[in-house]
XYZ file of C-alpha atoms in Angstrom:
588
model
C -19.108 37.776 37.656
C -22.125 37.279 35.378
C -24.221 34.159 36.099
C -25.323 32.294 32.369
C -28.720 30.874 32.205
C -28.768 27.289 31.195
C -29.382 26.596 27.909
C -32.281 24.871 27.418
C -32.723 21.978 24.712
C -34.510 23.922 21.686
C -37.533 21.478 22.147
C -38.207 23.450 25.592
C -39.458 26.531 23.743
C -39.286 29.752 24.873
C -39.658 31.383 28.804
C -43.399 33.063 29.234
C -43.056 36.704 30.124
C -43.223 38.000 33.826
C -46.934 37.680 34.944
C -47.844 40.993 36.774
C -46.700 39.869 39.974
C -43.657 39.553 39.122
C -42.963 35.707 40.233
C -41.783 33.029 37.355
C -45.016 31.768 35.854
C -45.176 28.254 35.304
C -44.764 26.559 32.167
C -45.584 22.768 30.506
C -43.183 21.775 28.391
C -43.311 18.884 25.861
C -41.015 16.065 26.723
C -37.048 16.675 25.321
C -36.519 15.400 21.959
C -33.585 12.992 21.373
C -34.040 11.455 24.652
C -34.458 7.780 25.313
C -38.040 6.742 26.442
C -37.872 5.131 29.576
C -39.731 1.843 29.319
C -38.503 -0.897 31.041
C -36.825 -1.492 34.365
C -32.823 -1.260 33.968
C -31.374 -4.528 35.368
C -28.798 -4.513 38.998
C -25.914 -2.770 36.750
C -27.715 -0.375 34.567
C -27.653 2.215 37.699
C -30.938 3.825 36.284
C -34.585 2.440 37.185
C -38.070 3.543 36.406
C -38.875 5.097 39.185
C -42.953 3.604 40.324
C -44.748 3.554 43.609
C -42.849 0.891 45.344
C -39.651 2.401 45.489
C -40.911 5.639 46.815
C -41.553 3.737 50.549
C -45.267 4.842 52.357
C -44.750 8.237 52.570
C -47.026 9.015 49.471
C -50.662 10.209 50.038
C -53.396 8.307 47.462
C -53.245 11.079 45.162
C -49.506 11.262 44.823
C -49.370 7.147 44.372
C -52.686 7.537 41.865
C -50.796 9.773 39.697
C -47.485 7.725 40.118
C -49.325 4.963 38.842
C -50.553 6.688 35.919
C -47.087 7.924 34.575
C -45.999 3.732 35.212
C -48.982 2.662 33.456
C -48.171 5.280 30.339
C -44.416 4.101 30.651
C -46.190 0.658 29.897
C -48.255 0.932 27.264
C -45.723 2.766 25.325
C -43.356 -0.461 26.093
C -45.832 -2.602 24.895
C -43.868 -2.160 21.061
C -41.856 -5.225 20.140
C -39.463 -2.862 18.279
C -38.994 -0.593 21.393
C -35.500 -1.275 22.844
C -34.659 1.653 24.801
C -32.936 2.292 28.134
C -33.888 5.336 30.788
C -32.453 8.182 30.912
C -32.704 11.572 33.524
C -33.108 14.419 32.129
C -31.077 16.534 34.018
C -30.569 20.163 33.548
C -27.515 20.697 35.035
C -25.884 18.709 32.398
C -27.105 21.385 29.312
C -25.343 24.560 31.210
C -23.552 26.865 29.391
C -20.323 28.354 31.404
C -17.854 31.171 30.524
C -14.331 30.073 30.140
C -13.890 31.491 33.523
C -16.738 29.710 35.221
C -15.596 26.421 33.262
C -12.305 26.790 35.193
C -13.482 27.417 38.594
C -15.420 24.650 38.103
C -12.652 22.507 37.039
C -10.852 23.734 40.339
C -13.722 23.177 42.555
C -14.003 19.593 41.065
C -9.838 18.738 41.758
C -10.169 20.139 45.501
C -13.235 17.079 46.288
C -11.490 14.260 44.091
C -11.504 11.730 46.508
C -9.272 8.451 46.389
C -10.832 5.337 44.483
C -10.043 2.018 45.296
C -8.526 -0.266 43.097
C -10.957 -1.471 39.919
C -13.536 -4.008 40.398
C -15.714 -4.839 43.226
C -14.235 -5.147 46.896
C -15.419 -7.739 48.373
C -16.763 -6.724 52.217
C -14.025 -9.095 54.175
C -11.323 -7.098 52.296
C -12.953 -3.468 53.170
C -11.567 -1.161 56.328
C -12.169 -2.601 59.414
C -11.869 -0.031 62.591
C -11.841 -3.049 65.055
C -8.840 -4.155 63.420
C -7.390 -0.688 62.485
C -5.099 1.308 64.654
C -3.360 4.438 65.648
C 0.201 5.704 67.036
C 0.985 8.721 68.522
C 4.554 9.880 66.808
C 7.027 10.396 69.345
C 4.896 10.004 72.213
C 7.358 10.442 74.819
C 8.897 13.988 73.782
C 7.704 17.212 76.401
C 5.136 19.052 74.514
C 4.258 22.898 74.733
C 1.444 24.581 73.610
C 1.645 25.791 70.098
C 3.872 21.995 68.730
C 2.494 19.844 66.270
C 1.231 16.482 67.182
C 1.601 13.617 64.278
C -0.407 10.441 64.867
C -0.193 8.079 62.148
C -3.029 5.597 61.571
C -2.658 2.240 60.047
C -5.589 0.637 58.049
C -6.421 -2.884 57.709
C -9.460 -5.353 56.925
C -11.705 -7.893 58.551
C -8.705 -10.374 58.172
C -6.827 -8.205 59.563
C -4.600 -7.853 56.841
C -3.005 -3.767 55.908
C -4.790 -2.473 53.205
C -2.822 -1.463 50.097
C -4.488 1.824 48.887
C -6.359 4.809 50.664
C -9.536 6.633 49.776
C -10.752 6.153 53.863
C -13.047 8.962 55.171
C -11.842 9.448 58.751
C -12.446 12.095 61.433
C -9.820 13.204 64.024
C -9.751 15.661 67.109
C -7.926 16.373 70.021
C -9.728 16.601 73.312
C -9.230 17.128 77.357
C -12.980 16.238 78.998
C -11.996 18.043 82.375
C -11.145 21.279 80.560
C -13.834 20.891 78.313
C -11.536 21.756 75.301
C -11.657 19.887 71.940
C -10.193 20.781 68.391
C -10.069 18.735 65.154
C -7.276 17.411 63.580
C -6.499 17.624 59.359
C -5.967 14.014 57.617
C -3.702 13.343 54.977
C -4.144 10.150 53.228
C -1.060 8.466 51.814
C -2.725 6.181 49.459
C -1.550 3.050 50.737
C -3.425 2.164 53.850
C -1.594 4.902 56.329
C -2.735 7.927 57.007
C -1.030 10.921 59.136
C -3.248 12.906 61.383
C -1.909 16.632 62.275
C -3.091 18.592 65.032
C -2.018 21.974 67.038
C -1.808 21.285 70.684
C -3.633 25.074 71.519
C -4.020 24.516 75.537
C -1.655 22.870 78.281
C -2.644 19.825 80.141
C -3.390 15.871 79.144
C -4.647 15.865 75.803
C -6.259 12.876 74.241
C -6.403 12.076 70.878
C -9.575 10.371 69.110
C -9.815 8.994 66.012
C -12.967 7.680 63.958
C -13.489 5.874 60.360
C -17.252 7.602 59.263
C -16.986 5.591 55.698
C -14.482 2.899 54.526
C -13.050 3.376 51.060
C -15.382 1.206 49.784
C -18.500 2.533 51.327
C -17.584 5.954 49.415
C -17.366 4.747 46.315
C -21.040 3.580 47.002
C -21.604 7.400 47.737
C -20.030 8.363 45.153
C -22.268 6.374 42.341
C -25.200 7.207 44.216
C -24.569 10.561 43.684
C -24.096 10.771 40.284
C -26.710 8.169 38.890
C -29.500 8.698 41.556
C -30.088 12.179 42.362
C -33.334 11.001 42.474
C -33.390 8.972 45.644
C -35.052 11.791 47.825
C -38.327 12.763 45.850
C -40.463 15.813 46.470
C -44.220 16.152 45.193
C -46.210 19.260 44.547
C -50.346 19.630 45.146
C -51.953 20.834 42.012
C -56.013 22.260 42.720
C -58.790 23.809 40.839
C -61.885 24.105 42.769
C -62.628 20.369 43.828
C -59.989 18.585 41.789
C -56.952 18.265 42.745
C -53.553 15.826 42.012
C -50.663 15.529 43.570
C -47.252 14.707 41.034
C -43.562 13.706 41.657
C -40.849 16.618 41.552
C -37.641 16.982 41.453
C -34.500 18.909 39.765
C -34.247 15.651 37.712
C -37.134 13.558 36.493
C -37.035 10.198 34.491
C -39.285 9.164 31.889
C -40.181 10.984 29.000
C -43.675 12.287 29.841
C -44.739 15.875 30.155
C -43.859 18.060 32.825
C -44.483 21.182 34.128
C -40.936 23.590 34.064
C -41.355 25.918 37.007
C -36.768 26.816 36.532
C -36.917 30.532 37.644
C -36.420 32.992 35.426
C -34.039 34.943 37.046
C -31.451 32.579 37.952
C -32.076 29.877 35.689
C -32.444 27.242 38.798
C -34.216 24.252 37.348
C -36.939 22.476 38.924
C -39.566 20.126 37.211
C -42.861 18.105 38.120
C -44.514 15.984 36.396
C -47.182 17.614 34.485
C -50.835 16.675 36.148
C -53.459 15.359 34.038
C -56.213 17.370 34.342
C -54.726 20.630 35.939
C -52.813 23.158 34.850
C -49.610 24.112 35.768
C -50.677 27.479 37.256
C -52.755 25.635 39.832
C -49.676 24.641 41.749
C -50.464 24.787 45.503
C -47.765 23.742 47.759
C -44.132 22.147 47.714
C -42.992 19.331 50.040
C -40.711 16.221 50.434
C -42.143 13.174 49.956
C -39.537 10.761 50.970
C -36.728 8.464 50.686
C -36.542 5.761 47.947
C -35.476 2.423 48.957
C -33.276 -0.289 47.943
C -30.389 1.351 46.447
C -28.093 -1.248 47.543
C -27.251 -4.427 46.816
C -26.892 -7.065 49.472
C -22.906 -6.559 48.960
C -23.081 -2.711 48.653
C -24.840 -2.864 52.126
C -22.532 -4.435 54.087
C -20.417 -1.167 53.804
C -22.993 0.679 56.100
C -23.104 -0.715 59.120
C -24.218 0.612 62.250
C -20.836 -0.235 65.214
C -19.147 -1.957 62.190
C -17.617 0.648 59.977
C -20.117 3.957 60.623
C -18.437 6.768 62.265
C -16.516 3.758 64.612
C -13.603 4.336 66.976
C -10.357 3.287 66.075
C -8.016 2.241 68.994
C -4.448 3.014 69.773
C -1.974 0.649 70.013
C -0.520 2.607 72.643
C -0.798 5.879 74.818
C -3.956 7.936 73.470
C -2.375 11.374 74.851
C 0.154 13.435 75.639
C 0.964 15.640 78.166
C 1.301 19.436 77.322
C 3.461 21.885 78.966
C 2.252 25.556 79.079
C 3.581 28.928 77.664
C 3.842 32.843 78.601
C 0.800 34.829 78.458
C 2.250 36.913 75.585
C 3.664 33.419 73.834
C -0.347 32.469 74.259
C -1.741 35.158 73.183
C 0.530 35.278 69.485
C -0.646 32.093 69.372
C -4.697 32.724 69.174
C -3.941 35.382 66.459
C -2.471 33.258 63.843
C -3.062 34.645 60.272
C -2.783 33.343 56.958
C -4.992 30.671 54.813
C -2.705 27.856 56.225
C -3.881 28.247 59.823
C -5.110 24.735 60.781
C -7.543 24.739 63.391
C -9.312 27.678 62.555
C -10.690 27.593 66.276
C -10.952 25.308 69.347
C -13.106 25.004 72.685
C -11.507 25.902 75.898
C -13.775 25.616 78.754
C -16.732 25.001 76.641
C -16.058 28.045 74.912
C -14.821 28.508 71.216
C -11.274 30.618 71.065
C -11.185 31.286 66.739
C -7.220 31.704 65.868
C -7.532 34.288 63.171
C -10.192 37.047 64.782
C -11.073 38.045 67.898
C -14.709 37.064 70.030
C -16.996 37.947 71.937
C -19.101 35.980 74.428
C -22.430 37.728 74.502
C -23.374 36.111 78.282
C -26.642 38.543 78.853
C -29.524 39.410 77.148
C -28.892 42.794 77.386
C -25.294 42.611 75.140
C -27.111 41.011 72.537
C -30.015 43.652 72.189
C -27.456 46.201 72.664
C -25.115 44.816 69.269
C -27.967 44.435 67.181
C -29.976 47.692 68.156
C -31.156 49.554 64.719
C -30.818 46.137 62.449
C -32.278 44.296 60.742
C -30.832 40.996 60.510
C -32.056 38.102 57.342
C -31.349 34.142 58.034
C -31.545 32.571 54.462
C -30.954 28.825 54.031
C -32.134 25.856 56.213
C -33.327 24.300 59.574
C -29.362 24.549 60.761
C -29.593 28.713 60.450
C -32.729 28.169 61.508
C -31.751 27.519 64.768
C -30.174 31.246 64.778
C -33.253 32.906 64.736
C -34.472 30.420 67.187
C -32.150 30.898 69.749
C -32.137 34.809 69.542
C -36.003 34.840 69.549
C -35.740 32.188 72.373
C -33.360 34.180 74.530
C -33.638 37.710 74.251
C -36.922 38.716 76.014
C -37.435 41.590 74.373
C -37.478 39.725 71.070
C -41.198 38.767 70.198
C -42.223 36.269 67.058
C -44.880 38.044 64.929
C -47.038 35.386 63.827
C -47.026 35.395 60.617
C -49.273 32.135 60.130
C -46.732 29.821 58.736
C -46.192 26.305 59.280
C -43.934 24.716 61.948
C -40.447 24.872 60.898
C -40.679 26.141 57.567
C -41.523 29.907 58.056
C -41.157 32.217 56.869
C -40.842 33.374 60.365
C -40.246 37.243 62.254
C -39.300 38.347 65.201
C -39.328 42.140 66.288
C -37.957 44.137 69.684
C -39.495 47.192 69.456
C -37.916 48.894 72.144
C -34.319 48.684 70.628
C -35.620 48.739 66.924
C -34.906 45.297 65.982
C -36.172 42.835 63.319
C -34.879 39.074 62.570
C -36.335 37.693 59.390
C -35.893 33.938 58.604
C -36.809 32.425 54.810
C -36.103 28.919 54.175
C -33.643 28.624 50.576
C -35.610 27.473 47.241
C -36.340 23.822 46.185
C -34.592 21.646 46.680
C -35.753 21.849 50.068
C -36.531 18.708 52.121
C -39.347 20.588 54.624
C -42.548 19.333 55.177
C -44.661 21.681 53.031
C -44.092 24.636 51.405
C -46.779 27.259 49.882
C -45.721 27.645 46.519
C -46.187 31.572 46.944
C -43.350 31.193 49.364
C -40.562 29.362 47.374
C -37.840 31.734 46.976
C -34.976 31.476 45.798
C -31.439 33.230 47.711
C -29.991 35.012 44.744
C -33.470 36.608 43.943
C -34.528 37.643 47.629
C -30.604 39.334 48.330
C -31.386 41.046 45.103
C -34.649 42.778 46.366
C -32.391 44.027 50.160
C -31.261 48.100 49.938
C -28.667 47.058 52.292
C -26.968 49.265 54.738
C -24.870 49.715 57.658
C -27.671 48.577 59.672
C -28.591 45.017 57.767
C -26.879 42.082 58.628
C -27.123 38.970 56.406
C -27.112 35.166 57.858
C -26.434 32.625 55.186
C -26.478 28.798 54.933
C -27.497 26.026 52.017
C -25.687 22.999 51.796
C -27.654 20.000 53.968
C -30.713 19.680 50.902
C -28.084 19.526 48.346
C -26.032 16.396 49.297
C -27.811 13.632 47.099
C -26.890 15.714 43.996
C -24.711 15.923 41.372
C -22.101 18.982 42.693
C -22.893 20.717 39.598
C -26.035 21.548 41.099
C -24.570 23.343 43.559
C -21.955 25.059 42.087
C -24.775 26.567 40.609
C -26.891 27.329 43.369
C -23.714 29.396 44.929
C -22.659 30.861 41.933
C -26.026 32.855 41.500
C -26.080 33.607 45.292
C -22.619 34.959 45.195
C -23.560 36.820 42.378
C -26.269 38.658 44.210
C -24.271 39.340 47.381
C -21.666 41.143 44.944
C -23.905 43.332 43.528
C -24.971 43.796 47.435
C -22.066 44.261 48.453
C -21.077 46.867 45.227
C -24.506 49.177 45.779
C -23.724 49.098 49.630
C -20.410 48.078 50.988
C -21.240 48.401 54.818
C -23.961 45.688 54.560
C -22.609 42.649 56.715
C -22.356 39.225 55.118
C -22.114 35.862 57.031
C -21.702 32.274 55.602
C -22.123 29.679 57.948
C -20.412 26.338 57.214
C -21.680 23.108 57.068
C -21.261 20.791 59.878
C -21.032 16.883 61.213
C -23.829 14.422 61.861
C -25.254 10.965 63.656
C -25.301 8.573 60.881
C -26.560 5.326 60.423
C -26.950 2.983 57.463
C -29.696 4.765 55.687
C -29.108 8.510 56.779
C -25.534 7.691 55.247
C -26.970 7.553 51.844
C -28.709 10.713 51.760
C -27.247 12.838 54.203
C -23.534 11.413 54.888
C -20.744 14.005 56.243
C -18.414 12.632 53.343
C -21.327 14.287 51.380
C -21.380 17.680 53.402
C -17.488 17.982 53.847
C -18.007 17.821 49.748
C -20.099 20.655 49.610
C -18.552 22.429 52.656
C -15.436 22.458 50.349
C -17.006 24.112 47.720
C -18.959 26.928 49.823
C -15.558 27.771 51.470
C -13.852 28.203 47.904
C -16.478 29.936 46.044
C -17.181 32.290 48.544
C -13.449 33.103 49.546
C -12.023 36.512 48.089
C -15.169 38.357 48.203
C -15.981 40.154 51.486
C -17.616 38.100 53.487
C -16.920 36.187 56.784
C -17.646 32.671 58.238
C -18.750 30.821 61.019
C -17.298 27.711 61.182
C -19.966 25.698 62.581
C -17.451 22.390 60.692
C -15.432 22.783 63.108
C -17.340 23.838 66.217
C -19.503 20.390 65.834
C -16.742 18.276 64.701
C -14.394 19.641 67.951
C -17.224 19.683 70.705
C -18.021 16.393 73.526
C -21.214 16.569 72.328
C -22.658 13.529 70.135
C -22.994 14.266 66.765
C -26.279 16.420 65.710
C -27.821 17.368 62.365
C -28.750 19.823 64.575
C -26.358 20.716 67.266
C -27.754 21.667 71.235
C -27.878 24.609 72.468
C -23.890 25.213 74.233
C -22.918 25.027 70.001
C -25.535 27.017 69.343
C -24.209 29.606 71.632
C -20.883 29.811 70.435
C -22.078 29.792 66.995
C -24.090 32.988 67.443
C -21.138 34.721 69.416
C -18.844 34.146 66.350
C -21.782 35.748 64.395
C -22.834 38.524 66.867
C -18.785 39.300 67.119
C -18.352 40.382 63.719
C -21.335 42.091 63.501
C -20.444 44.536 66.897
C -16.591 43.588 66.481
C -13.880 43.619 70.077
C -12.419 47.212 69.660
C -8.929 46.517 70.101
């Protein structure tokens, strides 16, 4: 599939040719033509505000707040016309790309597979939102005999803080099935009726009591909060870059989507088209770009009423209580009965996997549980194995490096979790690479020289029998428009095509998104309604080409364990034996 570059608006000019390097060189562009100038603050329902100093929180060094100051003061003096009547706008690239008809309709698909329930028109107020406390569940037909391989139904009834049944759906709820003694969990697939019920469906996959647990992460309410957020404020986490010359330096505001209408500096790469802006500096060049790096959160998107929806032990990831038995008792099968079951097949199979003693059992390929040291050096002997994407695959390399003694990090000087970073075992001819994915990336800093983008770096691997691939990109993405995305995975998927074409035995793995702790603020920036989203998305775009996945989803959403951004070390494990299995597959 060929990737289009965006189309840029004709008062962009034209791309620079390659420097001699061969990285994107940057360019200043005027501001776009035909765009409103941002000039005034919009009022509570305008959704769109200049974006100044106080709304970007403390996280801002004097430099960075210097130059913010700077573009408000400009923004003011060009307000200060008694004919100017404008209202802000973003200028947003993702909203000038140009798709192929085929590309249009994927993204059309993608689009119907994450509409989500609304609730009815006009503001809700908070005592008429989901309440957990007065919410409940029911296990259907509680009393019948189970077996291992049946279908439990529990139906779960939704109602507010006056404990009256809501009328419509649009509820963001998580479900598994558990039994703490066995240390076995798996989760459970929702299906939202619309009208305040919702039926939960699980697979009952080992014998024994098994509890059922149910949890509302967002009321309906609260995610239509997400959902404007999303769409009129992909600016709420901001990133800055350090521009230098000799002793001067500033520091300006970046982003894929910047307000105003002052002059920026376009460093989109030229190779994939991925846009990314800053503002342009007013005494440096664009070239002098020295670093990347987050520079925070903005605050007060709310308002007072918005904020009651995200509440920490109110209606955040809260329990919701039966209103009667919370399990059922499950009677065992045959070894060969058991065994059919693990080896489901087909795209229906719901779980894809489950923990049984603290170890994950996937249903539609076979694992391994690399135990020693010496299996793990053993399976990747000869490779050399890439982790592309964020702190979450990360962990990958971190674990290997951490546990396999023969594996030693080169240091390569880079910064504290942001890398690049390289491990090598000499004595069985191993190397693990890690690169963190291009901007946006929320990391601390970044050298500039070391912003790469996926699509380009998979373009520059031969590829071989002996190179493994470990991809993930999702968390840095949730607090943009989807079309963002969409992009970001259609020029990565591109790449690992033309990978795979030139060589077919190179090994691909995508690993999945997975849960979170969230509290009020996190839930704005990083919620799992946002990264089940995008999880959606990675799992369709990348189906049907040959590549496999580890469903870390599932493995955090199933486990005991409390909820992690970054899961401990017993997920961990099993994460990297679904990886290390298809990489030195179970001959069977």
């Amino acid at each position: 599939m060929l990737t289009r570059f965006p189309q840029l608006p004709p008062s962009l000019g034209q791309s620079r040719p390659l420097p001699s390097s061969g990285r994107p060189q940057a360019m200043v562009f005027p501001p776009p033509k035909g765009r409103a100038r941002a000039v005034e603050r919009g009022g509570a329902g305008s959704g769109r505000r200049w974006l100044g100093p106080r709304d970007l929180g403390p996280h801002l060094d004097h430099n960075t707040v210097s130059a913010l100051n700077w573009i408000k003061e400009t923004g003011d003096q060009q307000s200060s016309s008694p004919t100017t009547k404008t209202t802000q706008k973003h200028y947003c690239d993702y909203e000038h790309q140009t798709l192929s008809k085929r590309e249009q309709a994927e993204e059309e698909s993608l689009f119907a597979a994450i509409q989500w329930p609304n609730p009815p028109v006009g503001k809700i107020p908070f005592i008429r939102s989901t309440d957990p406390a007065h919410s409940n569940f029911v296990i259907v037909n509680s009393h019948v005999r189970f077996k291992v391989g049946d279908q439990l139904e529990v139906s779960v009834h939704m109602k507010d803080f006056q404990g009256k049944p809501k009328q419509y759906g649009g509820d963001y709820i998580q479900a598994r099935i558990h039994s703490p003694l066995l240390k076995a969990g798996a989760t459970g697939r929702v299906v939202d009726d619309q009208n305040g019920f919702y039926k939960i469906f699980f697979t009952l996959l080992w014998p024994g009591e098994v509890r059922v647990s149910v949890s509302l992460v967002h009321p309906s309410e609260g995610i239509q909060v997400l959902q404007r957020l999303r769409e009129e404020r992909p600016d709420r986490v901001y990133f800055k870059s350090l521009f230098r010359s000799g002793s001067t330096s500033e520091t300006t505001v970046c982003n894929v989507c910047l307000p105003g209408d002052l002059p920026v500096c376009n460093f989109t790469d030229l190779y994939t088209g991925e846009p990314w802006f800053c503002y342009k500096p007013r005494k440096l060049s664009c070239a002098s770009r020295i670093n990347h790096a987050k520079g925070g959160y903005q605050k007060s998107l709310l308002t007072p009423s918005e904020s009651l929806f995200f509440q920490t032990d109110v209606n955040i990831k809260v329990p919701i209580l039966p209103s009667g038995p919370d399990s059922v008792t499950v009677e065992p099968l045959g070894f060969t009965e058991s065994a059919n079951l693990d080896r489901s097949q087909g795209p229906a199979v719901f779980p894809l996997g489950y923990y049984y003693h603290d170890k994950w059992r996937p249903r539609t390929s076979w694992i391994r549980h690399f135990n020693k040291t010496a299996d793990i050096s053993e399976c990747l002997q000869g490779k050399v194995v890439h982790f592309f994407g964020d702190s979450t695959i990360r962990q990958w390399f971190e674990y290997l490096t951490t546990f396999v003694p023969d594996l030693v990090e080169f240091n390569l000087g880079s910064p504290k979790n942001v890398g690049p970073f390289m491990s090598v075992d000499l004595k069985h001819n191993v190397l693990l690479k890690f690169r963190c994915h291009g901007p946006p990336i929320r990391f601390t800093t970044v050298f500039s020289s070391e912003l790469r983008y996926i699509a380009n770096e998979l373009n520059g691997i031969v590829g071989g029998r002996n190179t493994v691939i470990a991809i993930t990109i999702w968390s840095h993405f949730s607090t943009f428009p989807v079309e963002v995305y969409i992009r970001r995975l259609r020029n990565i998927r591109r790449s690992i095509v033309l990978l795979l074409d030139r060589s077919p035995k190179t090994l691909v793995v995508i690993r999945t998104a997975n849960v979170q702790e969230l509290g009020p603020e996190v839930s704005l920036f990083n919620s799992d309604w946002y990264s089940f989203q995008l999880d959606t998305i990675m799992r369709k775009m990348f189906s049907g080409i040959a590549v496999f996945f580890v469903d870390a989803w599932e493995m955090s959403l199933a486990h005991y364990l409390p909820h992690n951004l970054h899961p401990q070390d017993v997920i961990i494990k099993n994460q990297i034996d679904a990886f290390l299995s298809f990489v030195c597959p179970l001959e069977t």
